[in-house]
Structure formats: C-alpha cells, structure tokens
mmCIF file of C-alpha atoms in Angstrom:
data_model
loop_
_atom_site.group_PDB
_atom_site.id
_atom_site.type_symbol
_atom_site.label_atom_id
_atom_site.label_comp_id
_atom_site.label_asym_id
_atom_site.label_seq_id
_atom_site.Cartn_x
_atom_site.Cartn_y
_atom_site.Cartn_z
ATOM 1 C CA MET U 1 0.000 0.000 0.000
ATOM 2 C CA ASP U 2 1.339 3.413 -0.964
ATOM 3 C CA LEU U 3 1.700 6.131 1.594
ATOM 4 C CA GLU U 4 -0.870 8.905 1.084
ATOM 5 C CA VAL U 5 0.226 12.444 1.879
ATOM 6 C CA THR U 6 -1.886 15.568 1.564
ATOM 7 C CA SER U 7 -0.705 18.465 -0.564
ATOM 8 C CA GLY U 8 -1.005 20.716 2.492
ATOM 9 C CA THR U 9 1.445 18.515 4.372
ATOM 10 C CA ILE U 10 4.007 18.796 1.569
ATOM 11 C CA ALA U 11 3.574 22.588 1.533
ATOM 12 C CA THR U 12 4.079 22.786 5.306
ATOM 13 C CA LEU U 13 7.264 20.707 5.124
ATOM 14 C CA ARG U 14 8.766 22.959 2.466
ATOM 15 C CA GLU U 15 7.721 26.149 4.273
ATOM 16 C CA GLU U 16 9.112 24.997 7.613
ATOM 17 C CA ALA U 17 12.434 23.930 6.077
ATOM 18 C CA ALA U 18 12.794 27.348 4.442
ATOM 19 C CA ARG U 19 11.798 29.150 7.647
ATOM 20 C CA ALA U 20 14.308 27.240 9.802
ATOM 21 C CA HIS U 21 17.252 27.523 7.388
ATOM 22 C CA PRO U 22 20.186 27.345 8.172
ATOM 23 C CA ARG U 23 18.985 25.176 11.094
ATOM 24 C CA GLU U 24 17.229 21.842 10.707
ATOM 25 C CA ALA U 25 13.456 22.054 10.918
ATOM 26 C CA CYS U 26 11.677 19.182 12.632
ATOM 27 C CA GLY U 27 8.249 18.019 13.634
ATOM 28 C CA LEU U 28 5.630 15.311 13.700
ATOM 29 C CA LEU U 29 3.710 13.584 10.917
ATOM 30 C CA LEU U 30 0.112 13.012 11.989
ATOM 31 C CA GLY U 31 -2.725 11.054 10.435
ATOM 32 C CA GLN U 32 -4.469 7.694 10.341
ATOM 33 C CA GLY U 33 -3.426 4.388 8.806
ATOM 34 C CA ALA U 34 -1.298 5.040 5.726
ATOM 35 C CA ARG U 35 -2.470 8.654 5.281
ATOM 36 C CA ILE U 36 -0.483 11.619 6.580
ATOM 37 C CA GLU U 37 -2.819 14.571 6.931
ATOM 38 C CA LEU U 38 -0.753 17.046 8.931
ATOM 39 C CA ALA U 39 2.830 18.071 9.605
ATOM 40 C CA ARG U 40 3.074 19.658 13.044
ATOM 41 C CA PRO U 41 6.199 21.822 13.440
ATOM 42 C CA CYS U 42 8.084 21.373 16.717
ATOM 43 C CA ALA U 43 11.005 23.134 18.321
ATOM 44 C CA ASN U 44 14.392 21.660 17.478
ATOM 45 C CA VAL U 45 15.940 21.399 20.947
ATOM 46 C CA HIS U 46 19.257 19.870 19.851
ATOM 47 C CA SER U 47 22.314 21.792 21.054
ATOM 48 C CA ARG U 48 23.631 21.877 17.448
ATOM 49 C CA PRO U 49 20.487 22.501 15.341
ATOM 50 C CA GLU U 50 22.501 23.431 12.242
ATOM 51 C CA ARG U 51 23.430 19.758 11.724
ATOM 52 C CA HIS U 52 21.118 17.720 13.970
ATOM 53 C CA PHE U 53 17.558 17.604 15.184
ATOM 54 C CA GLU U 54 15.782 16.622 18.363
ATOM 55 C CA ILE U 55 12.023 17.067 18.559
ATOM 56 C CA ASP U 56 10.893 18.850 21.711
ATOM 57 C CA PRO U 57 9.912 15.979 24.051
ATOM 58 C CA ALA U 58 6.969 17.962 25.460
ATOM 59 C CA ALA U 59 5.484 18.295 21.955
ATOM 60 C CA LEU U 60 5.915 14.571 21.319
ATOM 61 C CA ILE U 61 4.259 13.631 24.613
ATOM 62 C CA ALA U 62 1.378 16.044 23.959
ATOM 63 C CA ALA U 63 0.808 14.571 20.483
ATOM 64 C CA HIS U 64 0.713 11.007 21.838
ATOM 65 C CA LYS U 65 -1.699 12.090 24.575
ATOM 66 C CA ALA U 66 -3.965 13.776 22.005
ATOM 67 C CA ALA U 67 -3.887 10.608 19.880
ATOM 68 C CA ARG U 68 -5.019 8.514 22.868
ATOM 69 C CA GLU U 69 -7.913 10.941 23.287
ATOM 70 C CA GLY U 70 -9.079 10.439 19.687
ATOM 71 C CA GLY U 71 -6.845 12.855 17.798
ATOM 72 C CA PRO U 72 -4.628 11.986 14.844
ATOM 73 C CA GLN U 73 -1.954 9.337 15.374
ATOM 74 C CA VAL U 74 1.774 10.073 15.410
ATOM 75 C CA LEU U 75 2.806 8.224 12.234
ATOM 76 C CA GLY U 76 6.319 9.584 12.091
ATOM 77 C CA TYR U 77 8.679 12.511 12.037
ATOM 78 C CA TYR U 78 10.148 15.024 9.639
ATOM 79 C CA HIS U 79 13.289 17.079 9.527
ATOM 80 C CA SER U 80 15.294 19.041 7.007
ATOM 81 C CA HIS U 81 18.843 18.829 5.728
ATOM 82 C CA PRO U 82 19.649 22.507 5.065
ATOM 83 C CA ASN U 83 22.884 21.691 3.247
ATOM 84 C CA GLY U 84 22.412 18.050 2.366
ATOM 85 C CA ARG U 85 20.315 15.664 0.368
ATOM 86 C CA ALA U 86 16.765 14.467 0.973
ATOM 87 C CA GLY U 87 17.818 11.055 2.241
ATOM 88 C CA PRO U 88 18.835 9.542 5.578
ATOM 89 C CA SER U 89 22.238 10.774 6.724
ATOM 90 C CA ALA U 90 24.737 8.762 8.744
ATOM 91 C CA GLU U 91 23.433 10.583 11.828
ATOM 92 C CA ASP U 92 19.841 9.669 10.929
ATOM 93 C CA ARG U 93 20.788 6.007 10.586
ATOM 94 C CA ALA U 94 22.611 6.062 13.924
ATOM 95 C CA GLU U 95 19.656 7.665 15.731
ATOM 96 C CA ALA U 96 16.908 5.592 14.082
ATOM 97 C CA ALA U 97 14.880 3.350 16.377
ATOM 98 C CA GLY U 98 13.843 0.760 13.777
ATOM 99 C CA ASP U 99 10.269 1.194 15.020
ATOM 100 C CA GLY U 100 8.491 1.304 11.651
ATOM 101 C CA ARG U 101 7.722 5.022 11.851
ATOM 102 C CA ILE U 102 7.684 7.173 8.736
ATOM 103 C CA TRP U 103 10.369 9.795 8.208
ATOM 104 C CA ALA U 104 10.112 12.695 5.777
ATOM 105 C CA ILE U 105 13.383 14.416 4.922
ATOM 106 C CA VAL U 106 13.342 17.826 3.233
ATOM 107 C CA ALA U 107 16.280 19.222 1.248
ATOM 108 C CA ASN U 108 16.644 21.625 -1.662
ATOM 109 C CA GLY U 109 12.859 21.941 -2.005
ATOM 110 C CA GLY U 110 12.370 18.179 -2.327
ATOM 111 C CA VAL U 111 10.833 15.769 0.161
ATOM 112 C CA SER U 112 11.657 12.074 0.414
ATOM 113 C CA TRP U 113 9.722 9.492 2.404
ATOM 114 C CA TRP U 114 11.178 6.577 4.363
ATOM 115 C CA ARG U 115 10.109 3.820 6.736
ATOM 116 C CA ASP U 116 12.451 3.287 9.678
ATOM 117 C CA GLY U 117 12.416 -0.504 9.740
ATOM 118 C CA ALA U 118 14.324 -3.150 11.653
ATOM 119 C CA ASN U 119 16.790 -3.444 8.744
ATOM 120 C CA GLY U 120 17.268 0.285 8.198
ATOM 121 C CA PHE U 121 15.488 2.878 6.105
ATOM 122 C CA GLU U 122 13.308 1.818 3.180
ATOM 123 C CA ALA U 123 12.158 4.348 0.555
ATOM 124 C CA LEU U 124 8.372 4.631 0.377
ATOM 125 C CA PRO U 125 6.188 5.127 -2.682
ATOM 126 C CA LEU U 126 3.933 8.125 -2.313
ATOM 127 C CA ARG U 127 0.466 9.064 -3.501
ATOM 128 C CA LEU U 128 -0.280 12.778 -3.261
ATOM 129 C CA VAL U 129 -3.872 13.601 -2.292
ATOM 130 C CA GLN U 130 -5.617 16.964 -2.059
ATOM 131 C CA GLY U 131 -5.977 18.450 1.349
#
C-alpha cells in the first residue's frame, strides 16, 4: 500500500524547512493508517540545530496524549537537511529506532519518504492527495 500524503502537508514541510534555514526544521507527521494529513512543526531542541535535530519531548508527549484521546496518530517525524540531500544521513541512521515510523526528509525543495524498519530505512512510494 502506498503512503498517502496531503498536498497541504508537503507545503508545510517545504515552508518549515525554508523558515528554519540554516537550522534543521523538525516536527511530527500526523494522520491515520497510511495517510499523513498534517505536519506539526516542533522546536528543534538539539544543542547543534545546524546539523542535527531533536524534537521537543513535550510536543511529542502532547501529540501522543492527544492521539489517545481520539486525535490523529503520530505516524512519524520530519526534519530538514539545510545543506544536504533528501535522504537519511549517517546521523539519521545512527539515531533511528527501527520502530516502523515514517520519516520525511526535506532538502533543496524536495521531500523524500522513508520507513524506519528493523533493517534500516526503506524508501516509500507516495500518492499525493488533495488536502
């Protein structure tokens, strides 16, 4: 099954990457099943945000709490590579949990989609939907 992503989500990812430059933007990918309906920007609390990202733990906890109360599910995460490519970096691979979550990586105006699986990152096919 292809991953479905709304056009509004793609626009948010690009806007947030541009806004954060030269730091890495980061946030949460929210939705249901295989459909990402929202990218929620979060503070990058890493001590070196120009080359790394760390999603604000309070934002992550709040999103999981909202999901338990009937809100959209946390399907994954996004971040940008201000001076890199739209693919998992060595740092991304080292930090990955192998938990099956979806990662979106934004670079040079492009967005790539990955599943963080037990055997590393796997590129995901994408179906763009209006929204």
